[in-house]
mmCIF file of C-alpha atoms and ligand atoms in Angstrom:
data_model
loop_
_atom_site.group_PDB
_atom_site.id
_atom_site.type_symbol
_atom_site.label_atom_id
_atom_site.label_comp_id
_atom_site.label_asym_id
_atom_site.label_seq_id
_atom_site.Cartn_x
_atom_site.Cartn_y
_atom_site.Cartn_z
ATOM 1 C CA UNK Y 1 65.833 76.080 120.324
ATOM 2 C CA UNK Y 2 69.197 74.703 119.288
ATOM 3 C CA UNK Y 3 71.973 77.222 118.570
ATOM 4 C CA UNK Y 4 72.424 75.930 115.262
ATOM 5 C CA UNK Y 5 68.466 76.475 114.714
ATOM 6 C CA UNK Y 6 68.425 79.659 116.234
ATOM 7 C CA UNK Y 7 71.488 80.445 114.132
ATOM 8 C CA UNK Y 8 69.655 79.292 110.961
ATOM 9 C CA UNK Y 9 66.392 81.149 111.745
ATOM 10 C CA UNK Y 10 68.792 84.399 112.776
ATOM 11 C CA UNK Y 11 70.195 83.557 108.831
ATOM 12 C CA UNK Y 12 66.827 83.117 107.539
ATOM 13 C CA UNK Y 13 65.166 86.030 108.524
ATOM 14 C CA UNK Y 14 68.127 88.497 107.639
ATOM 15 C CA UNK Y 15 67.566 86.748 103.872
ATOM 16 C CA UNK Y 16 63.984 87.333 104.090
ATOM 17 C CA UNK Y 17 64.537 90.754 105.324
ATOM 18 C CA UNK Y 18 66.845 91.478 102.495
ATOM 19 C CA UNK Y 19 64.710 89.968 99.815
ATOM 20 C CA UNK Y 20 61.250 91.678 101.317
ATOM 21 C CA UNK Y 21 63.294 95.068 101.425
ATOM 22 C CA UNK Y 22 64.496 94.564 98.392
ATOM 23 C CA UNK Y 23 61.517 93.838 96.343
ATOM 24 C CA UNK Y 24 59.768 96.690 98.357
ATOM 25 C CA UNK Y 25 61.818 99.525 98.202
ATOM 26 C CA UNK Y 26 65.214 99.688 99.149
ATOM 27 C CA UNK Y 27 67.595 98.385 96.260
ATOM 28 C CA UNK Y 28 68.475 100.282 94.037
ATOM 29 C CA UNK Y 29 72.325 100.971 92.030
ATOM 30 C CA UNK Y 30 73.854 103.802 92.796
ATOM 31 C CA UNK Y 31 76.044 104.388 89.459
ATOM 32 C CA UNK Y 32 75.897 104.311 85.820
ATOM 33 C CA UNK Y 33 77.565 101.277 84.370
ATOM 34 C CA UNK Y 34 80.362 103.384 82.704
ATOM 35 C CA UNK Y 35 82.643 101.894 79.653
ATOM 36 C CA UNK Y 36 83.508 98.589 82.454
ATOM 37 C CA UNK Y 37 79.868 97.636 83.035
ATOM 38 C CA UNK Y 38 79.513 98.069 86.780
ATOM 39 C CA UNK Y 39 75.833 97.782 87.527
ATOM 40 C CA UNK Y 40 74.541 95.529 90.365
ATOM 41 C CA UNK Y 41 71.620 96.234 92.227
ATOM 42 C CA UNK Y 42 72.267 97.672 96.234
ATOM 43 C CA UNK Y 43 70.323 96.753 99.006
ATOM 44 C CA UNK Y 44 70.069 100.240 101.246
ATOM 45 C CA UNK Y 45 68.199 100.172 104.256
ATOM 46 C CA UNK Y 46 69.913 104.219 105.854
ATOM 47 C CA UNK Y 47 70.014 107.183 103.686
ATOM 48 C CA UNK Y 48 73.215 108.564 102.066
ATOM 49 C CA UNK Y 49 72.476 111.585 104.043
ATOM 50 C CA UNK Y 50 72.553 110.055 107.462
ATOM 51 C CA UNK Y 51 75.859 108.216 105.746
ATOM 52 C CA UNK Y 52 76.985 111.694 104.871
ATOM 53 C CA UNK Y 53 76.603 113.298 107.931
ATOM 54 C CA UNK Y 54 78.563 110.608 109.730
ATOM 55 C CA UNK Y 55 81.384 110.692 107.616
ATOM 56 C CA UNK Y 56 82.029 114.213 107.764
ATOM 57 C CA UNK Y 57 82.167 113.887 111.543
ATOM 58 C CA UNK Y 58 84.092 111.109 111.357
ATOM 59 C CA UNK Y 59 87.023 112.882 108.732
ATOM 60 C CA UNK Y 60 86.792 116.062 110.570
ATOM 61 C CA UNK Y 61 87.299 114.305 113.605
ATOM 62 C CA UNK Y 62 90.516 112.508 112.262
ATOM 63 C CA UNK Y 63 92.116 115.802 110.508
ATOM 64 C CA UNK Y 64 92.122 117.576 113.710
ATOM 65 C CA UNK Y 65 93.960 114.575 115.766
ATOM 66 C CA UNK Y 66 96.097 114.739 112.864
ATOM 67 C CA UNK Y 67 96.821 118.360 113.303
ATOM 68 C CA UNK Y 68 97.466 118.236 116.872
ATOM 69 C CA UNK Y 69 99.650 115.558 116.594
ATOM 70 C CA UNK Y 70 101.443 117.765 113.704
ATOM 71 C CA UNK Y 71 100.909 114.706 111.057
ATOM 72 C CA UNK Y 72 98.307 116.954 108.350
ATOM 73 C CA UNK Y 73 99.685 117.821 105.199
ATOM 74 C CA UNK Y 74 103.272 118.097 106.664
ATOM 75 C CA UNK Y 75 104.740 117.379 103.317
ATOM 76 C CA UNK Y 76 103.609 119.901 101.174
ATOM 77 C CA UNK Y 77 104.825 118.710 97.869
ATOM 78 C CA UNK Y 78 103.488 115.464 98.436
ATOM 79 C CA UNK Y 79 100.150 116.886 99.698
ATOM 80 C CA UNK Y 80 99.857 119.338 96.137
ATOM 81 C CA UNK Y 81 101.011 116.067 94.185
ATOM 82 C CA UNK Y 82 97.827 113.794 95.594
ATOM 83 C CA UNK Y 83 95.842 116.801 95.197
ATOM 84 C CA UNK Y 84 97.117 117.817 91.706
ATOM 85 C CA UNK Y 85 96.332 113.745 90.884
ATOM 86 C CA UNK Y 86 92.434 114.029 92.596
ATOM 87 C CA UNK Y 87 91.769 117.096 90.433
ATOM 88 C CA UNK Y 88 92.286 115.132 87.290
ATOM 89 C CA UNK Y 89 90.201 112.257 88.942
ATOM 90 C CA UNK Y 90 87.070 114.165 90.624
ATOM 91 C CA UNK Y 91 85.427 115.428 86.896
ATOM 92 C CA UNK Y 92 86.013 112.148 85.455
ATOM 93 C CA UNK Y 93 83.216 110.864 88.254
ATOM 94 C CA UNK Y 94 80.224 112.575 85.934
ATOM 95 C CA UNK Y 95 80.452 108.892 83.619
ATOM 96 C CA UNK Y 96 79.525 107.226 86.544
ATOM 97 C CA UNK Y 97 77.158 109.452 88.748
ATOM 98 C CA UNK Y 98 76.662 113.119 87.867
ATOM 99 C CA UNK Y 99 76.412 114.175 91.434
ATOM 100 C CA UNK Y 100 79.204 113.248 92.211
ATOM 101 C CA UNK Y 101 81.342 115.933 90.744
ATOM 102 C CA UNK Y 102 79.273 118.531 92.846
ATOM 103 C CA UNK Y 103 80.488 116.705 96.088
ATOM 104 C CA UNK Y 104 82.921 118.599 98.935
ATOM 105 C CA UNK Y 105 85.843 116.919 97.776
ATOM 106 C CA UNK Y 106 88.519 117.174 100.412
ATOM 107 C CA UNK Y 107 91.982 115.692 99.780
ATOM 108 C CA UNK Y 108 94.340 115.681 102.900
ATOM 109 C CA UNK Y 109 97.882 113.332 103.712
ATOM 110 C CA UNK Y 110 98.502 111.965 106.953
ATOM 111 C CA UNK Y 111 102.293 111.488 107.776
ATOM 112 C CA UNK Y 112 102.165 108.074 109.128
ATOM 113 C CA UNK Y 113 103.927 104.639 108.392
ATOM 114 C CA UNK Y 114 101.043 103.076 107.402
ATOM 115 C CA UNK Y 115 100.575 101.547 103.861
ATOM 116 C CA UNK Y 116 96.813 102.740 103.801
ATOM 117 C CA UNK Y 117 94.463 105.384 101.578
ATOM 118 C CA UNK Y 118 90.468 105.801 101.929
ATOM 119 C CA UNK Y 119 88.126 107.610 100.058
ATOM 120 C CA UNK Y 120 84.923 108.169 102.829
ATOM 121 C CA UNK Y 121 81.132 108.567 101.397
ATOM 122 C CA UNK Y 122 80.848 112.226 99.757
ATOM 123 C CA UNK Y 123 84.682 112.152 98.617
ATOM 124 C CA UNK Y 124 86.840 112.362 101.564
ATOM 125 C CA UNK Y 125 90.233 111.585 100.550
ATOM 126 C CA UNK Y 126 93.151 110.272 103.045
ATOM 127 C CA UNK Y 127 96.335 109.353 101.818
ATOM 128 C CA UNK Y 128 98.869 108.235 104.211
ATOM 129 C CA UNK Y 129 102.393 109.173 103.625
ATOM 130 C CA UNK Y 130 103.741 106.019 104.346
ATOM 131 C CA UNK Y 131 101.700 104.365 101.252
ATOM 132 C CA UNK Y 132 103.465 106.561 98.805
ATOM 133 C CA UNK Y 133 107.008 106.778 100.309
ATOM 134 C CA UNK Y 134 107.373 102.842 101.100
ATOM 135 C CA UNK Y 135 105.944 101.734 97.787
ATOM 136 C CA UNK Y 136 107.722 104.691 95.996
ATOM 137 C CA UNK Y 137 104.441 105.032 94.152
ATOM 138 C CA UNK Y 138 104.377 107.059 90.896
ATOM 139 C CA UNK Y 139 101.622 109.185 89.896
ATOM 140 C CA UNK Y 140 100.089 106.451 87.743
ATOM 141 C CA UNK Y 141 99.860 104.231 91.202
ATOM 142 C CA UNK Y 142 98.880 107.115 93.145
ATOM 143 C CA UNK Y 143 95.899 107.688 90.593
ATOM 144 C CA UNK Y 144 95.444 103.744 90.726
ATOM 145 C CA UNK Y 145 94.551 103.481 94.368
ATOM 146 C CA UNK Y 146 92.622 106.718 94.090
ATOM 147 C CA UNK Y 147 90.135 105.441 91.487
ATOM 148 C CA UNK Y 148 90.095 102.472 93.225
ATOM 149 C CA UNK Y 149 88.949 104.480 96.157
ATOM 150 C CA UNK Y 150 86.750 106.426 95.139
ATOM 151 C CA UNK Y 151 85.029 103.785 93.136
ATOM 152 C CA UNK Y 152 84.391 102.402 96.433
ATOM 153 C CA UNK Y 153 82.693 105.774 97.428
ATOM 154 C CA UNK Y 154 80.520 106.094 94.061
ATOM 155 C CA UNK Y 155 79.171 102.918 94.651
ATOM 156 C CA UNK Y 156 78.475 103.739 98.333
ATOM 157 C CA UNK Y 157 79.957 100.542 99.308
ATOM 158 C CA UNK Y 158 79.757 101.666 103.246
ATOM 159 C CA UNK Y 159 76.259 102.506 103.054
ATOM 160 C CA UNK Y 160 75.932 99.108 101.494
ATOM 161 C CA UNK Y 161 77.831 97.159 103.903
ATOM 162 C CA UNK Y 162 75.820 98.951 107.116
ATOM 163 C CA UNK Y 163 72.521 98.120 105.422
ATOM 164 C CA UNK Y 164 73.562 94.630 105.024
ATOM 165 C CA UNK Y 165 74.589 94.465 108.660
ATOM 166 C CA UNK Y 166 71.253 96.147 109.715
ATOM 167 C CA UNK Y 167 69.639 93.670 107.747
ATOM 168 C CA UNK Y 168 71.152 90.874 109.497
ATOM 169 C CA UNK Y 169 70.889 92.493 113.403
ATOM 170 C CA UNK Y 170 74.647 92.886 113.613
ATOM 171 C CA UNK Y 171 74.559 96.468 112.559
ATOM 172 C CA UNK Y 172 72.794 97.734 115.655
ATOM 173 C CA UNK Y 173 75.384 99.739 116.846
ATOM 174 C CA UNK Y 174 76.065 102.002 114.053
ATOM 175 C CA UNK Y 175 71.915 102.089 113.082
ATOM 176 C CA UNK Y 176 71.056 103.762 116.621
ATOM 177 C CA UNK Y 177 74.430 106.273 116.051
ATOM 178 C CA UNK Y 178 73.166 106.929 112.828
ATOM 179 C CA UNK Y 179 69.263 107.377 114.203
ATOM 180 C CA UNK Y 180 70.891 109.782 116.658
ATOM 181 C CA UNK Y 181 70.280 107.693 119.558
ATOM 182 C CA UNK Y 182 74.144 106.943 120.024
ATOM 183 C CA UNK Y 183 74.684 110.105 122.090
ATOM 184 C CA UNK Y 184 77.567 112.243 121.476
ATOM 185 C CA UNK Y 185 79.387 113.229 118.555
ATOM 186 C CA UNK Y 186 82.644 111.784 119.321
ATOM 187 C CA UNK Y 187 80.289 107.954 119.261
ATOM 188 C CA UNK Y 188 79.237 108.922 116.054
ATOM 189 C CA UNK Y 189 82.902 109.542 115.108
ATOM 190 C CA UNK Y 190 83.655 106.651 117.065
ATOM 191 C CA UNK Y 191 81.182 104.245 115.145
ATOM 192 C CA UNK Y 192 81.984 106.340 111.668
ATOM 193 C CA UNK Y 193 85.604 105.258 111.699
ATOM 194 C CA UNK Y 194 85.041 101.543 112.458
ATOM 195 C CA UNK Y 195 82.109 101.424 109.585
ATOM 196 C CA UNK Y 196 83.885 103.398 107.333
ATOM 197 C CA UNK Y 197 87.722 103.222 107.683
ATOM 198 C CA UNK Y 198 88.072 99.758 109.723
ATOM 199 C CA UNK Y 199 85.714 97.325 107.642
ATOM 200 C CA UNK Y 200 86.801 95.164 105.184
ATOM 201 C CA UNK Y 201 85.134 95.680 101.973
ATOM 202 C CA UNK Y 202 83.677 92.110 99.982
ATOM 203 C CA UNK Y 203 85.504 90.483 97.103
ATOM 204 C CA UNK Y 204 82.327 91.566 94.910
ATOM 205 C CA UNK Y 205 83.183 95.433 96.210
ATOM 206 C CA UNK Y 206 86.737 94.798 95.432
ATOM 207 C CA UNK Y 207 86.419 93.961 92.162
ATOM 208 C CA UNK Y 208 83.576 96.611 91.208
ATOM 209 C CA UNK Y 209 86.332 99.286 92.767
ATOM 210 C CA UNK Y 210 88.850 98.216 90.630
ATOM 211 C CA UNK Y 211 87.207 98.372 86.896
ATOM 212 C CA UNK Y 212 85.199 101.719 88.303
ATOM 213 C CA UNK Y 213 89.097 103.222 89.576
ATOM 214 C CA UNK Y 214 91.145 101.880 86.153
ATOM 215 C CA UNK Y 215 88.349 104.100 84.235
ATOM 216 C CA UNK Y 216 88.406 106.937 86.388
ATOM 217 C CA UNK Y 217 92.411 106.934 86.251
ATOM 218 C CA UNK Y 218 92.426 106.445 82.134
ATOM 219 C CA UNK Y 219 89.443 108.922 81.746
ATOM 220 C CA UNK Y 220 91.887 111.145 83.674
ATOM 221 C CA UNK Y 221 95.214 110.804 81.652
ATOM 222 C CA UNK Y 222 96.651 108.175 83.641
ATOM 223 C CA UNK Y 223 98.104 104.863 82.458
ATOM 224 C CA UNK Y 224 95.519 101.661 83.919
ATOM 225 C CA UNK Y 225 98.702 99.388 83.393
ATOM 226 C CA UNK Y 226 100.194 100.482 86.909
ATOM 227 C CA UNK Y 227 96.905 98.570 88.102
ATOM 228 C CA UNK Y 228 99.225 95.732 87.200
ATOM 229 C CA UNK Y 229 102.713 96.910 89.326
ATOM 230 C CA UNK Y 230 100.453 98.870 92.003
ATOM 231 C CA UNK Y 231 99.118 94.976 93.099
ATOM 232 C CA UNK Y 232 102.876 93.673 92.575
ATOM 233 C CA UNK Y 233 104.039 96.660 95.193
ATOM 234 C CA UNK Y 234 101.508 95.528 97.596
ATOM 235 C CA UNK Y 235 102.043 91.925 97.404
ATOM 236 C CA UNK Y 236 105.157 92.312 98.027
ATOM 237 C CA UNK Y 237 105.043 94.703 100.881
ATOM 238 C CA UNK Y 238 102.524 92.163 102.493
ATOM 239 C CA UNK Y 239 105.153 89.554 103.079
ATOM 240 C CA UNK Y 240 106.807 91.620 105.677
ATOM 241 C CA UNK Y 241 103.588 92.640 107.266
ATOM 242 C CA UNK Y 242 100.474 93.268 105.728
ATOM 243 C CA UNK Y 243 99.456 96.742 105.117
ATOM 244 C CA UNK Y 244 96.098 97.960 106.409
ATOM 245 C CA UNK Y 245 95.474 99.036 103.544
ATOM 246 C CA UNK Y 246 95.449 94.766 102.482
ATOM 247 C CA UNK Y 247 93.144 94.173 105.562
ATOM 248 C CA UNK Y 248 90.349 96.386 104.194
ATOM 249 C CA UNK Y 249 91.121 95.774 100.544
ATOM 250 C CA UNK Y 250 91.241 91.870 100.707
ATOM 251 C CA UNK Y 251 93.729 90.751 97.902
ATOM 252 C CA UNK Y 252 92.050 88.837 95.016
ATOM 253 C CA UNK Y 253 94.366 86.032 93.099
ATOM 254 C CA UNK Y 254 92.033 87.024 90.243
ATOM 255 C CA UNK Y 255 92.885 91.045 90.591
ATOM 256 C CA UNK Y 256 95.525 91.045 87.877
ATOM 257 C CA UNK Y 257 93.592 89.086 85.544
ATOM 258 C CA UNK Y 258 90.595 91.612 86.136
ATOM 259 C CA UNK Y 259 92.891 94.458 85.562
ATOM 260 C CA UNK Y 260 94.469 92.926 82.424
ATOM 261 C CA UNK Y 261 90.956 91.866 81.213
ATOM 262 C CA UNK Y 262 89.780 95.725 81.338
ATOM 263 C CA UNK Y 263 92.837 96.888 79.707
ATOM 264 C CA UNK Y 264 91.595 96.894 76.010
ATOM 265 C CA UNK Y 265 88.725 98.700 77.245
ATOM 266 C CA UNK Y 266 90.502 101.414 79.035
ATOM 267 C CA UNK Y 267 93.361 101.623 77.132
ATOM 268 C CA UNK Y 268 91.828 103.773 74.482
ATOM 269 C CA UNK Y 269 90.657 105.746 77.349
ATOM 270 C CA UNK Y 270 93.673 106.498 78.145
ATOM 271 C CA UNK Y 271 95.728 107.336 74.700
ATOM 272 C CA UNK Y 272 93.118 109.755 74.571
ATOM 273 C CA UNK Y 273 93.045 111.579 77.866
ATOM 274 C CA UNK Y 274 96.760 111.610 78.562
ATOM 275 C CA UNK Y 275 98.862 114.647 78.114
ATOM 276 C CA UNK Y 276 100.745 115.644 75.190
ATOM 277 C CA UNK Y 277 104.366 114.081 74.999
ATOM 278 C CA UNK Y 278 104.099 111.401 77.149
ATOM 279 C CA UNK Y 279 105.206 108.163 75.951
ATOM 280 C CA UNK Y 280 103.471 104.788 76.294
HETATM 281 ZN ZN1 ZN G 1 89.045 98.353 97.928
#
């Protein structure tokens, strides 16, 4: 066959995998719609326990090369501020899925240079230090990119994303690591950190982690307007170099107008959430 029929029939079959699994039995949404209206349906082909079990490997993997290299938690102000911030955040996660406020949260800060933050599947929380410090983020911000992550988490974007990938025969790697035919743990790990830190998440993910995050922050006490200057900080830190945090978050030209679109909504959210005496 030619390539670009074999590439067409490769294309083909994915999209008639997807659509047979679909209509079968593996689609399904994984949140409540919440005050923005997030509610498209998932295609899931692995379960969010084999997810689960990969991601703890792969975060407690990471927090002990971040111990031995002396970079967890170093700064212990700035590891009880993120912390104090993901307390607020984590009971706020009931409006979209109830389970999720029985999760293992675990909220750790690596001190690095890099502009990056991930939430993995089952609410495991990196910040890096360099994020904060470089963008001098304020706790609105901080709570900003939180939401924003953890949105991504709720709606199991990862879990999403592999699916999709096992759908279309390019996810064969990860599948037999998550079918525990990978070998070691450390492949697992291995595999876990490129599907789960490394991949860049879709436009559609992107936006459904924003309005899910802005909530999650106002719900929490936290002003959604620094979505607005959290996006100007990172803009403008991508024109030296992009932050990795940009090259898993792809930057939307429309991200602003999302953000400013959701504002009425969340506003009200926020005036009554925040704390006493604060202005704004
Ligand atoms: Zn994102």
């Amino acid at each position: 066959m030619e390539p670009l029929r074999t590439m067409f029939a490769i294309t083909l079959r994915a999209a008639v995998l997807t659509a047979v699994a679909c209509a079968l039995v593996a689609c399904e949404t994984t949140t409540g719609s919440g005050a923005v209206g997030v509610n498209r349906s998932q295609l899931m082909l692995i379960s969010a326990e084999q997810l689960d079990q990969m991601a703890g490997q792969t975060y407690n993997a990471l927090t002990a090369e971040a111990t031995k290299k002396g970079q967890l938690n170093t700064d212990a102000a700035m590891t009880a501020r993120v912390r104090a911030i993901a307390a607020r955040i984590e009971p706020q996660t009931k409006v979209f899925r109830p389970d999720a406020v029985n999760w293992n949260w675990q909220v750790n800060v690596i001190d690095s240079k890099e502009l990056n933050a991930f939430c993995m599947p089952g609410g495991r929380i990196m910040f890096y230090s360099g994020l904060i410090k470089q963008l001098n983020l304020t706790d609105d911000e901080i709570a900003i990119v939180m939401g924003h992550e953890i949105g991504h988490a709720l709606r199991e974007h990862s879990r999403e994303q592999i699916s999709q990938q096992i759908a279309a025969q390019t996810g064969i790697g990860v599948g037999a690591a998550l079918l525990g035919l990978g070998g070691a743990g450390a492949d697992l790990a291995n595999q876990g950190y490129q599907s789960l830190v490394a991949t860049k998440f879709s436009r559609t993910d992107e936006t459904e982690a924003d309005r899910i995050g802005l909530e999650l922050a106002a719900r929490a006490g936290y002003d959604p307007r620094a979505g607005l200057t959290l996006w100007e900080k990172m803009s403008a830190a991508a024109k030296d170099a992009p932050p990795e945090f940009l090259s898993t978050h792809p930057a939307d030209a429309n991200r602003a107008a999302t953000i400013r679109s959701l504002l009425p909504t969340v506003m009200p959210l926020y005036q009554a959430a925040k704390p006493k005496g604060v202005a704004g």
